[in-house]
Backbone as CSV, one residue per row, in Angstrom:
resi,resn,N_x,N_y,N_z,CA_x,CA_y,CA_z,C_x,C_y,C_z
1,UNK,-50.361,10.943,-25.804,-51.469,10.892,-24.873,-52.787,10.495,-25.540
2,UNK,-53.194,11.228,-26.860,-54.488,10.587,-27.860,-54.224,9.145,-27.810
3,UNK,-53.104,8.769,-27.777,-53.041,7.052,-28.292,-53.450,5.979,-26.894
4,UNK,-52.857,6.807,-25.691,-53.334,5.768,-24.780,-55.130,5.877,-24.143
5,UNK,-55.660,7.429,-24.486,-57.120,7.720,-24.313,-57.985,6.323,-25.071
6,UNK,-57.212,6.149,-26.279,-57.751,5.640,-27.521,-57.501,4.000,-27.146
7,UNK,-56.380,3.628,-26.937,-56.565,2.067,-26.015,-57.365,2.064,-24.652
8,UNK,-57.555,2.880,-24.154,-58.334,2.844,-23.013,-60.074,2.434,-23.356
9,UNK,-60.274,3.611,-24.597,-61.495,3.525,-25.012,-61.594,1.944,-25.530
10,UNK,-60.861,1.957,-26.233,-60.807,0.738,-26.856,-61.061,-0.577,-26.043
11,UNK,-60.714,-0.322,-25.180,-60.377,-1.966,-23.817,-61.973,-2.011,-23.186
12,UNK,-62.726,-0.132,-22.887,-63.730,-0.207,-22.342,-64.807,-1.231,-23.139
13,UNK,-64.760,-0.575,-24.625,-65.798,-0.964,-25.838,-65.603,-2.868,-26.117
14,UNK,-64.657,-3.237,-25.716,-63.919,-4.369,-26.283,-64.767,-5.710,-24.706
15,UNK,-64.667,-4.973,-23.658,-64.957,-5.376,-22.242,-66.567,-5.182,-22.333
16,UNK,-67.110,-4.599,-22.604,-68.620,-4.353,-22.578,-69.762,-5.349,-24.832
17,UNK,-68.763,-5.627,-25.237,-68.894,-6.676,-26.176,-68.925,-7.788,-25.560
18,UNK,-67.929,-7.682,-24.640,-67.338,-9.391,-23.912,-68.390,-9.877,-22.846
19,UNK,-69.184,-8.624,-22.387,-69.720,-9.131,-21.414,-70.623,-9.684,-22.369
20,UNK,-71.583,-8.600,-23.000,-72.872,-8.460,-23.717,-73.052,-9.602,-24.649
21,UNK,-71.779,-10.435,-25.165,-72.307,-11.739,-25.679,-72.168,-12.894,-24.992
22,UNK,-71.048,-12.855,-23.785,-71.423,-14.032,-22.359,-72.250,-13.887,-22.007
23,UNK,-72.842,-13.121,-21.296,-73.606,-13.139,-20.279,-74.760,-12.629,-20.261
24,UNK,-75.085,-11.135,-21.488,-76.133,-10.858,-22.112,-76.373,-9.226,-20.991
25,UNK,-74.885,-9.101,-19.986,-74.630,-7.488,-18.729,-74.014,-6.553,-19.553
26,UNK,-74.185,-6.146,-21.174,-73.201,-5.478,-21.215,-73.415,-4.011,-20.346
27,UNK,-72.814,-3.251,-20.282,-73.135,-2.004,-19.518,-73.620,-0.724,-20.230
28,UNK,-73.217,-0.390,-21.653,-73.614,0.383,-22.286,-74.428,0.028,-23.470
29,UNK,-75.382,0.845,-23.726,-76.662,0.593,-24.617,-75.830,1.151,-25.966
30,UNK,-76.873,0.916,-26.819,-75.980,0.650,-28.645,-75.570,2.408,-28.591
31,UNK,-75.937,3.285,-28.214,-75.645,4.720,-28.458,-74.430,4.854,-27.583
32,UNK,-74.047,4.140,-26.429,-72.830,4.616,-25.475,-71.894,3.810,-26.345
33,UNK,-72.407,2.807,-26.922,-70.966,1.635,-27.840,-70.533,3.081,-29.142
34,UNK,-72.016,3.332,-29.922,-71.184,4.268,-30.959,-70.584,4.998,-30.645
35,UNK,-70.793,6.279,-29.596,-69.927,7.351,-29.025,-68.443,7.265,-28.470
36,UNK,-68.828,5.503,-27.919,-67.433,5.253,-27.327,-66.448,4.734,-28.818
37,UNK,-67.058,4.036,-29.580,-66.538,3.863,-30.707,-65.598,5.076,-31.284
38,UNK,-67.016,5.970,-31.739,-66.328,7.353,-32.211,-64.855,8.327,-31.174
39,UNK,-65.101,8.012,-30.086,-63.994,8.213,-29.422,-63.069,7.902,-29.817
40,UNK,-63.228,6.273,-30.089,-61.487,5.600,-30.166,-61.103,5.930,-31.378
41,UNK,-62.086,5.942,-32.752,-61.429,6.499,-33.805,-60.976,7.848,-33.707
42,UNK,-61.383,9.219,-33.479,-60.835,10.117,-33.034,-59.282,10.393,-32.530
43,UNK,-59.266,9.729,-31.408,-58.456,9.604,-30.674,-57.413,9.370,-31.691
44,UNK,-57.724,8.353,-32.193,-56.611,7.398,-32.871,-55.948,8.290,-33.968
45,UNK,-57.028,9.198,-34.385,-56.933,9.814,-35.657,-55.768,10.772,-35.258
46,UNK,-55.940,11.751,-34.626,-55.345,12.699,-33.497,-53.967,12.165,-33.581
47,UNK,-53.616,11.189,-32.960,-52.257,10.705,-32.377,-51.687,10.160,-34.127
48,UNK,-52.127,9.410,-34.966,-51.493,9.429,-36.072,-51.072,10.513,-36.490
49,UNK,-51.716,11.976,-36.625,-51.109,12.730,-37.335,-50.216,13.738,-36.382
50,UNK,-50.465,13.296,-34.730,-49.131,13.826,-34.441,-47.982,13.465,-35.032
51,UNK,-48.084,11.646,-34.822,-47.073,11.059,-34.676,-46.241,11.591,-36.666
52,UNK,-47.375,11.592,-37.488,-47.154,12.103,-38.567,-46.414,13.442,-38.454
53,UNK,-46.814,14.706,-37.960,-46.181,15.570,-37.307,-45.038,16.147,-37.085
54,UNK,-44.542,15.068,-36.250,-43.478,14.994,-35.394,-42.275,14.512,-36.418
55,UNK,-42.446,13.321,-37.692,-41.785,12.302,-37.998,-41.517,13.877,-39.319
56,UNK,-42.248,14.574,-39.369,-41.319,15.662,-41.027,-40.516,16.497,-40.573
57,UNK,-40.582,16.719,-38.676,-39.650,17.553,-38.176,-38.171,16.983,-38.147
């Protein structure tokens, strides 16, 4: 579940770059990009060491 939070975040942060250098709409200001950033690493972090976890059982 961390891993798909973490592509989600990821697609948001990735979609709001895309706008912000077409078109100049991105939607979130440089503090919502880091937080959302820090999300996806989190996230990501989380689900590796389940998946780490899971793989010595």
């Amino acid at each position: 579940m961390p891993l798909i939070g973490a592509i989600i975040l990821f697609v948001v942060f990735a979609v709001n770059v895309g706008l912000g250098s077409m078109s100049n709409s991105g939607f979130l200001n440089d503090v919502g990009e880091m937080l959302v950033l820090s999300g996806v690493a989190v996230l990501f972090v989380i689900a590796i060491l389940k998946r780490e976890a899971d793989a010595r059982k």
